[in-house]
mmCIF file of C-alpha atoms in Angstrom:
data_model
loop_
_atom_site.group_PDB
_atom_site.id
_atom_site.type_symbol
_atom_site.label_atom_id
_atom_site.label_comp_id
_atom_site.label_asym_id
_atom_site.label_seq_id
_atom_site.Cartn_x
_atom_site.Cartn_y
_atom_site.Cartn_z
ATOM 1 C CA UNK A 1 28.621 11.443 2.591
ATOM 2 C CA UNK A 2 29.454 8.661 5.051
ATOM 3 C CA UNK A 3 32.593 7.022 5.986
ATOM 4 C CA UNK A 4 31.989 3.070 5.869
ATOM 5 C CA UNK A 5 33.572 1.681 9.377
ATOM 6 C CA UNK A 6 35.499 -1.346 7.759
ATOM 7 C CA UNK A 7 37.413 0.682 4.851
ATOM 8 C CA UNK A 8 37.083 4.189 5.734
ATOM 9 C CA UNK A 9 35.431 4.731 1.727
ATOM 10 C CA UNK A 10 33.463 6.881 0.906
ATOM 11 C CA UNK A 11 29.273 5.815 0.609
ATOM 12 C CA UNK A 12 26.354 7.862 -0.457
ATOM 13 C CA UNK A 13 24.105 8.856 2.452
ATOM 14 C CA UNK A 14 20.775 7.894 2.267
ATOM 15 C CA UNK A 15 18.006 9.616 0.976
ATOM 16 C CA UNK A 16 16.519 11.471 3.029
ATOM 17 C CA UNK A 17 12.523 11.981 3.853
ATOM 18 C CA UNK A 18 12.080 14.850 2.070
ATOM 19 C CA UNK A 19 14.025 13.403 -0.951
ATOM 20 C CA UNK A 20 12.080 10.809 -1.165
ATOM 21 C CA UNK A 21 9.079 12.580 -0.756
ATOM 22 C CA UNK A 22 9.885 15.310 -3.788
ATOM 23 C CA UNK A 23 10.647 12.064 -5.999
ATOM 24 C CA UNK A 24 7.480 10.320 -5.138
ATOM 25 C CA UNK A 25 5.296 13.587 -5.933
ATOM 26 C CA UNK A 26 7.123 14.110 -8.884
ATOM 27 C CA UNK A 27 5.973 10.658 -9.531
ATOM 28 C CA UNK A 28 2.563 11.405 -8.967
ATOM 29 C CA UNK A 29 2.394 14.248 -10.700
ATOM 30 C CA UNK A 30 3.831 12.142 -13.723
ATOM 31 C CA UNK A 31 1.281 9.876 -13.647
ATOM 32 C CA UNK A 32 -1.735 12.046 -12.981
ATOM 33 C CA UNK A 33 -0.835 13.997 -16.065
ATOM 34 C CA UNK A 34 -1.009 11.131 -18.330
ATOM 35 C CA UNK A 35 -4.716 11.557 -18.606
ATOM 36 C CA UNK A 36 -5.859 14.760 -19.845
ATOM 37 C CA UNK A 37 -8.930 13.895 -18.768
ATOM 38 C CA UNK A 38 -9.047 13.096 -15.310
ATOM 39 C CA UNK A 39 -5.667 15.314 -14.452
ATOM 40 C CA UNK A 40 -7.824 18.521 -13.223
ATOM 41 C CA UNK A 41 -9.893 16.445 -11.098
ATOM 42 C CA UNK A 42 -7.182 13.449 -9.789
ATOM 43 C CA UNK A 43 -4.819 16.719 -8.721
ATOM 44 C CA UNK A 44 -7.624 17.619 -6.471
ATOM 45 C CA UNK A 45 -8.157 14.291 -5.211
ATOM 46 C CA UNK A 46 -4.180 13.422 -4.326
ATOM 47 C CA UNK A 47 -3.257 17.018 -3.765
ATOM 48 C CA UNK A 48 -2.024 18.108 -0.973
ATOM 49 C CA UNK A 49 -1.398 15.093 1.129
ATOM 50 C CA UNK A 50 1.277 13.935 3.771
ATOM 51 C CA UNK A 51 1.841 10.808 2.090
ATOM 52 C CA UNK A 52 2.574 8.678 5.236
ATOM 53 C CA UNK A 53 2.152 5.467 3.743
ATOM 54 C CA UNK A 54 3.680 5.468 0.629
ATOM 55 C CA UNK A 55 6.732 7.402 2.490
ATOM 56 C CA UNK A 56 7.185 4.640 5.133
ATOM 57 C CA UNK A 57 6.826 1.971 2.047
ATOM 58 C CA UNK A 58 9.548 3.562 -0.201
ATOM 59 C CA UNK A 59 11.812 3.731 3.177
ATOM 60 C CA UNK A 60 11.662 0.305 4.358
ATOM 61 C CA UNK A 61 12.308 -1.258 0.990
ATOM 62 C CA UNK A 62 14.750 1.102 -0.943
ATOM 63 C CA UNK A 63 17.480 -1.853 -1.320
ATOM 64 C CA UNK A 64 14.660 -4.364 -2.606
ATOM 65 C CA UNK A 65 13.381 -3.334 -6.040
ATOM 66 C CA UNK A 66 14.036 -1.083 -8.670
ATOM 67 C CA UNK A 67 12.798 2.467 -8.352
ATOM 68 C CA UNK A 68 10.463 2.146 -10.790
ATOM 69 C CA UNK A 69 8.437 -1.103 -9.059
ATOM 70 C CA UNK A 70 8.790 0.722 -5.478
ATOM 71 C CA UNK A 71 7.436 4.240 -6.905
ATOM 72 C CA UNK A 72 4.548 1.907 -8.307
ATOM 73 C CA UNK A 73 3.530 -0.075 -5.709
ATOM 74 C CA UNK A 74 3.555 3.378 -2.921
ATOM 75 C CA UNK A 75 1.123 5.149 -5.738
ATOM 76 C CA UNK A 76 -0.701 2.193 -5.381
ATOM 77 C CA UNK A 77 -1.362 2.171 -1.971
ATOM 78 C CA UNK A 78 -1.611 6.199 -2.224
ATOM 79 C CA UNK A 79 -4.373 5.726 -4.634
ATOM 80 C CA UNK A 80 -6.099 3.498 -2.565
ATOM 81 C CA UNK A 81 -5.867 5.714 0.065
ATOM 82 C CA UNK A 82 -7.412 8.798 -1.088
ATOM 83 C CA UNK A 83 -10.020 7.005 -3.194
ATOM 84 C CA UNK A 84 -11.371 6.049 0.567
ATOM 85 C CA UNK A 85 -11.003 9.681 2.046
ATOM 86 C CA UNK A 86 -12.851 11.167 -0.951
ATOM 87 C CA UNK A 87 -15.667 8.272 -0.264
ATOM 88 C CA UNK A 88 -15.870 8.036 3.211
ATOM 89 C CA UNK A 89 -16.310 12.314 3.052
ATOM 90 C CA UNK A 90 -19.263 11.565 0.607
ATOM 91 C CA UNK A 91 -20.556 9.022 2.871
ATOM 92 C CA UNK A 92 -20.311 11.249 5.596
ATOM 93 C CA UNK A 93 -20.946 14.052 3.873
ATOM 94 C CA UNK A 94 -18.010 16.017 5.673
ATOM 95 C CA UNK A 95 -17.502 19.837 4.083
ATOM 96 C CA UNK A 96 -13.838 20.045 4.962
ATOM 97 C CA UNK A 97 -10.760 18.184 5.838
ATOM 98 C CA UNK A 98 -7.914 19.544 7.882
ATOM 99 C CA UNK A 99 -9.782 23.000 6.774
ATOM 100 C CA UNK A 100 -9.910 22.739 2.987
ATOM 101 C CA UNK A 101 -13.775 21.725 0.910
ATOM 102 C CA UNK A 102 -13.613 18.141 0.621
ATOM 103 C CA UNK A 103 -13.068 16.229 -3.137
ATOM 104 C CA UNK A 104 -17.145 15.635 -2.852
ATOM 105 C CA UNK A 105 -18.091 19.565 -2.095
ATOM 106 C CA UNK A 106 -16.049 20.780 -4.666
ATOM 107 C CA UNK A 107 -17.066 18.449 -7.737
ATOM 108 C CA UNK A 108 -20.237 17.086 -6.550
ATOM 109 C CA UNK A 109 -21.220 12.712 -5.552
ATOM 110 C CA UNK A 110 -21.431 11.562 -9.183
ATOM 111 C CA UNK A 111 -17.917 13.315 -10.104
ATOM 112 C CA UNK A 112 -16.430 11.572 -6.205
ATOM 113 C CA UNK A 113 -17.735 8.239 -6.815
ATOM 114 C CA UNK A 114 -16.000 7.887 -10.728
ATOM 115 C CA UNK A 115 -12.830 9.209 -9.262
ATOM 116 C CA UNK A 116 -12.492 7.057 -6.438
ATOM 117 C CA UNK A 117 -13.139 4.257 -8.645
ATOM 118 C CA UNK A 118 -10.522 5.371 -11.308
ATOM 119 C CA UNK A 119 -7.907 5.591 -8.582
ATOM 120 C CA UNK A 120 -8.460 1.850 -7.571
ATOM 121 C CA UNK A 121 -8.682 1.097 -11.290
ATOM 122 C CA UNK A 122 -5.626 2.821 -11.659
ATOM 123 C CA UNK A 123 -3.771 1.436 -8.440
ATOM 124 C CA UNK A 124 -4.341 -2.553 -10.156
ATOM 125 C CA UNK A 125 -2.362 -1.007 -13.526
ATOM 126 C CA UNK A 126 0.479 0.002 -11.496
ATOM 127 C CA UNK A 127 0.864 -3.212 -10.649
ATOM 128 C CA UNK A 128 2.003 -4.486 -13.872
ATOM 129 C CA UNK A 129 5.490 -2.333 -13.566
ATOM 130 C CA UNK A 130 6.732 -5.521 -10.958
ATOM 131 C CA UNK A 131 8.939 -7.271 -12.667
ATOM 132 C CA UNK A 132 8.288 -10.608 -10.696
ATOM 133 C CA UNK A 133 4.965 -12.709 -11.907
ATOM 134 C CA UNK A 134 4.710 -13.898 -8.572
ATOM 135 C CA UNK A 135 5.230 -10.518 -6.570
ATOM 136 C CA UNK A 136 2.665 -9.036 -8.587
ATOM 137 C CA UNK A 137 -0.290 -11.685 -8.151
ATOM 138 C CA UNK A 138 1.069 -11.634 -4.918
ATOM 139 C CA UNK A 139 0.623 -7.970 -3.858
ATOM 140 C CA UNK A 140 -2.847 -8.028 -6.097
ATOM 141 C CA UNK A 141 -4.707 -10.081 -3.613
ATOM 142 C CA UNK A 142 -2.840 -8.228 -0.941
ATOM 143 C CA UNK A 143 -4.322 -5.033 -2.384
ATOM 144 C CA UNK A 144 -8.147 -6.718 -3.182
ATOM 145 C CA UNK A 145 -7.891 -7.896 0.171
ATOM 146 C CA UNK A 146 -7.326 -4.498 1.624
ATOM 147 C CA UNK A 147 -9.933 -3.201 -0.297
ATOM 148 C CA UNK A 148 -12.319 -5.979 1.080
ATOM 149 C CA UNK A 149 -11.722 -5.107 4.747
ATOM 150 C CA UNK A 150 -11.706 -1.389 3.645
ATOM 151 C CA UNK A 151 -15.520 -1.501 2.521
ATOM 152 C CA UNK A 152 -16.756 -3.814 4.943
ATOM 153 C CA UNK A 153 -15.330 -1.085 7.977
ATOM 154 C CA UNK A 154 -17.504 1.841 6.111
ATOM 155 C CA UNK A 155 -20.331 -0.848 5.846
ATOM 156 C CA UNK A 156 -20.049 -1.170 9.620
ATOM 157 C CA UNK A 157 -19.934 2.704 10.249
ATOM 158 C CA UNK A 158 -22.934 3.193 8.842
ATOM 159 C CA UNK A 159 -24.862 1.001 10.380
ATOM 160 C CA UNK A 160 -23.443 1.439 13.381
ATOM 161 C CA UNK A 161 -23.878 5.694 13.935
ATOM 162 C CA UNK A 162 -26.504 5.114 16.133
ATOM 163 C CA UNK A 163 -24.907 2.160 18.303
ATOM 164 C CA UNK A 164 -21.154 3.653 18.664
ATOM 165 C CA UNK A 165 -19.240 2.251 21.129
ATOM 166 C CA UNK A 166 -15.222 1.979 21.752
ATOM 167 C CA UNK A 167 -15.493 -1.244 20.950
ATOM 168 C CA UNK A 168 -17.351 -0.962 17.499
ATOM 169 C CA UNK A 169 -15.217 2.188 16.304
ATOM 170 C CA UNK A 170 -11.680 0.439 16.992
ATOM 171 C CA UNK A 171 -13.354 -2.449 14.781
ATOM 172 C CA UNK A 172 -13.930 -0.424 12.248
ATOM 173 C CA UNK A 173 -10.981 1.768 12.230
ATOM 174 C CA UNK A 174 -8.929 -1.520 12.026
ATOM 175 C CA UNK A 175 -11.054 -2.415 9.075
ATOM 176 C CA UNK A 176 -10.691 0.847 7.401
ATOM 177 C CA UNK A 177 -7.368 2.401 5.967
ATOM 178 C CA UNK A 178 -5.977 0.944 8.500
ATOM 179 C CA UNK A 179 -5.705 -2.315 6.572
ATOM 180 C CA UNK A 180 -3.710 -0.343 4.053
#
């Protein structure tokens, strides 16, 4: 606990990261266990993971929306996010990341590209837990748009392997998740 300045009362700290983080993977876990189909292999695609972006999100809004629409809108983005590491390690057709088989080597292209697509799927039904009408169209075409810029960097990285430059790869990396 914290003492407030003006009245000397006593006020809840903040959450802290790894707080946060525990709720938001309990979160995930929640949601990934909702379909008894897909749970074995969306585990695989979300598991393990630093969570960076959703982390930062749920930090620099925790006064602005309920939980339940914050928690949403970070899976979201989290969603997002791994459906274009498990694709862009197809595409590349990289064997590991950060030393563990990637998504694609362990349950082959056909299995990668129907689980990155459910993820996205998935990331536009989260949306309907915002309350707000607005908010949600809002952060919809926010989302498409990201996805937009998202495909058209791995467009550019493939046809530009054989033409790399500094220039051309921050391009693309600003295109990429980076857009998330």
């Amino acid at each position: 606990m914290i003492r407030s300045p003006k009245n000397q009362s006593r006020i809840p700290r903040v959450n802290s990261n790894v707080d946060i983080k525990h709720r938001f993977e309990q979160f995930l876990t929640e949601l990934i266990e909702q379909d008894d189909l897909m749970a074995s292999y969306l585990r695989d695609a979300i598991f393990p993971g630093r969570r960076s972006r959703p982390i930062l999100f749920l930090q620099l809004t925790e006064n602005a929306a309920s939980e339940q629409e914050r928690f949403s809108i970070a899976a979201a983005l989290e969603f997002i996010h791994r459906a274009s590491i498990i694709t862009d390690d197809l595409i590349d057709q990289d064997e590991l990341r950060r030393k563990i088989p990637t998504f694609h080597v362990k349950h082959g292209s056909n299995t990668t590209v129907l689980v990155s697509n459910y993820l996205v799927a998935r990331s536009f039904g989260l949306l309907k837990n915002i309350v707000d009408e607005r908010h949600r169209n809002e952060l919809g075409q926010i989302i498409a748009n990201a996805l937009v810029s998202m495909v058209r960097g791995e467009s550019c990285d493939i046809g530009l392997l054989r033409n790399m430059n500094i220039t051309n790869y921050i391009d693309i990396l600003l295109l990429k998740t980076s857009s998330l």
